[in-house]
Amino acid sequence: MIISPPLLRNKSDTESDAAWIERMIPIDVRRGFPVNAWHTWHGGVHLTHSDSTSQPEKIRSIADGTVHFVRHPQFSKRDLPPYNYNGGTDCGCVVLKHETEIGIGEHGKVTFFSLYMHLKTLDKDISVGKTVYQKPHWEQWDRWTEPTRFTSRYFVTIPIW
C-alpha cells in the first residue's frame, strides 16, 4: 500500500522528505494536532487552503480504501448552527477505512481510518462501501465565491490495531 499526503506537490531535488511533507501539511500552532494552543484536543490538521490559482489543488485519499462514512455537503447549512461556530463551515465529510499488511499472518494486518472534513464539494458517486483510490479527489472550498472567508481542511489518520 502506498500512503501519501492528501495534497501532492512536486518535490525539489534539494528538499528533504520531511520538508516536502511539512510544505503540504503545515501545522498551525493555534490549531495544532493533537493538542492546540489552548491545550484542548483538536482532532485534525488544517490543511493550508490551496485554491487561489486558476487550477485549485484537490484533496486526495492518502491511500486506497473503502468509504466507511460519508456526509455530502449541503451549502444551505454552512452558515447555520452547528456549522457556523467560527463563520460558515462546509459540512462535507468522508471517513475511509484502509487495510494493509506489515508482517505475516493475522498479527501482520493493520487497519486504519483517514478522515476528511469541511469539504465543500464531493463526487456524487462517493457512497458507503465504495472503494476509493488515491486518484479521485474531493474539491476544496472555493475561495473565489466567498473571498472574505478562508477555511482549511482537517486531515487525520487513526490507527486501529
Tab-separated table of C-alpha atoms in Angstrom, residues 44-161:
chain	number	residue	atom	x	y	z
A	44	GLY	CA	-7.164	17.016	12.924
A	45	VAL	CA	-4.728	19.109	10.957
A	46	HIS	CA	-5.957	22.123	8.998
A	47	LEU	CA	-4.532	21.939	5.514
A	48	THR	CA	-3.406	25.201	4.005
A	49	HIS	CA	-6.011	26.475	1.588
A	50	SER	CA	-4.835	25.821	-1.932
A	51	ASP	CA	-7.413	27.041	-4.425
A	52	SER	CA	-6.167	30.577	-5.001
A	53	THR	CA	-4.985	29.808	-8.530
A	54	SER	CA	-6.855	29.060	-11.738
A	55	GLN	CA	-6.183	25.341	-11.120
A	56	PRO	CA	-7.126	24.608	-7.490
A	57	GLU	CA	-5.485	21.663	-5.782
A	58	LYS	CA	-7.762	18.828	-4.760
A	59	ILE	CA	-7.859	16.804	-1.567
A	60	ARG	CA	-6.970	13.175	-2.312
A	61	SER	CA	-7.267	9.950	-0.395
A	62	ILE	CA	-3.996	9.235	1.416
A	63	ALA	CA	-4.256	5.575	0.350
A	64	ASP	CA	-6.637	3.210	-1.399
A	65	GLY	CA	-9.538	2.413	0.907
A	66	THR	CA	-13.245	1.825	1.370
A	67	VAL	CA	-15.766	4.535	2.238
A	68	HIS	CA	-16.814	3.875	5.829
A	69	PHE	CA	-18.907	7.060	6.274
A	70	VAL	CA	-19.914	9.927	4.013
A	71	ARG	CA	-21.852	13.145	4.518
A	72	HIS	CA	-22.361	15.076	1.324
A	73	PRO	CA	-22.047	18.839	1.784
A	74	GLN	CA	-25.156	20.983	1.932
A	75	PHE	CA	-24.305	24.574	1.117
A	76	SER	CA	-27.597	25.768	2.632
A	77	LYS	CA	-26.404	24.596	6.074
A	78	ARG	CA	-22.890	26.084	6.125
A	79	ASP	CA	-23.978	29.313	7.866
A	80	LEU	CA	-26.382	27.672	10.348
A	81	PRO	CA	-25.685	26.090	13.759
A	82	PRO	CA	-23.725	23.978	14.448
A	83	TYR	CA	-21.627	24.633	11.327
A	84	ASN	CA	-21.289	28.402	11.833
A	85	TYR	CA	-19.263	28.197	15.056
A	86	ASN	CA	-16.484	30.342	13.570
A	87	GLY	CA	-18.115	31.685	10.435
A	88	GLY	CA	-19.556	29.493	7.705
A	89	THR	CA	-18.116	25.984	7.621
A	90	ASP	CA	-18.652	23.419	4.888
A	91	CYS	CA	-20.063	20.148	6.229
A	92	GLY	CA	-18.889	17.557	3.698
A	93	CYS	CA	-17.138	14.648	5.395
A	94	VAL	CA	-15.635	11.307	4.374
A	95	VAL	CA	-14.125	8.548	6.528
A	96	LEU	CA	-12.082	5.944	4.671
A	97	LYS	CA	-11.071	2.537	6.002
A	98	HIS	CA	-7.644	1.314	4.904
A	99	GLU	CA	-6.338	-2.239	5.305
A	100	THR	CA	-2.772	-3.358	4.706
A	101	GLU	CA	-0.187	-5.821	5.976
A	102	ILE	CA	3.142	-5.071	7.618
A	103	GLY	CA	4.032	-8.618	8.608
A	104	ILE	CA	3.000	-12.227	8.296
A	105	GLY	CA	-0.282	-13.771	9.392
A	106	GLU	CA	-3.169	-12.251	11.327
A	107	HIS	CA	-0.862	-10.181	13.536
A	108	GLY	CA	0.627	-8.514	10.478
A	109	LYS	CA	-2.661	-7.000	9.335
A	110	VAL	CA	-3.230	-3.317	10.024
A	111	THR	CA	-6.475	-1.373	9.701
A	112	PHE	CA	-6.563	2.411	9.944
A	113	PHE	CA	-9.011	5.172	9.074
A	114	SER	CA	-8.493	8.571	7.487
A	115	LEU	CA	-10.915	11.440	7.999
A	116	TYR	CA	-11.566	14.344	5.608
A	117	MET	CA	-13.747	17.194	6.876
A	118	HIS	CA	-15.044	20.614	5.837
A	119	LEU	CA	-15.376	19.573	2.193
A	120	LYS	CA	-17.314	21.971	0.003
A	121	THR	CA	-17.965	19.532	-2.833
A	122	LEU	CA	-17.775	15.785	-3.126
A	123	ASP	CA	-18.244	13.450	-6.075
A	124	LYS	CA	-21.847	12.241	-6.094
A	125	ASP	CA	-20.540	8.686	-6.681
A	126	ILE	CA	-18.924	8.552	-3.227
A	127	SER	CA	-21.022	6.210	-1.070
A	128	VAL	CA	-20.545	3.829	1.864
A	129	GLY	CA	-18.840	0.609	0.781
A	130	LYS	CA	-17.354	2.071	-2.392
A	131	THR	CA	-13.636	1.580	-2.992
A	132	VAL	CA	-11.745	4.847	-3.328
A	133	TYR	CA	-8.290	5.085	-4.854
A	134	GLN	CA	-5.719	7.811	-4.418
A	135	LYS	CA	-6.555	9.168	-7.857
A	136	PRO	CA	-10.108	10.506	-7.175
A	137	HIS	CA	-10.244	13.782	-5.331
A	138	TRP	CA	-12.574	15.971	-3.329
A	139	GLU	CA	-12.747	19.637	-4.161
A	140	GLN	CA	-11.720	22.168	-1.586
A	141	TRP	CA	-13.704	25.213	-0.615
A	142	ASP	CA	-13.915	27.702	-3.480
A	143	ARG	CA	-12.293	30.927	-2.326
A	144	TRP	CA	-13.451	32.755	-5.445
A	145	THR	CA	-17.111	32.547	-4.439
A	146	GLU	CA	-16.518	33.854	-0.894
A	147	PRO	CA	-13.327	35.952	-0.891
A	148	THR	CA	-13.824	37.140	2.696
A	149	ARG	CA	-13.634	33.709	4.311
A	150	PHE	CA	-10.701	31.330	4.426
A	151	THR	CA	-11.399	27.782	5.577
A	152	SER	CA	-8.873	24.991	5.972
A	153	ARG	CA	-9.447	21.272	5.895
A	154	TYR	CA	-8.979	18.620	8.552
A	155	PHE	CA	-6.881	15.569	7.934
A	156	VAL	CA	-6.093	12.879	10.453
A	157	THR	CA	-5.308	9.199	10.414
A	158	ILE	CA	-6.454	6.994	13.237
A	159	PRO	CA	-4.537	3.705	13.555
A	160	ILE	CA	-6.659	0.790	14.748
A	161	TRP	CA	-4.516	-2.140	15.924
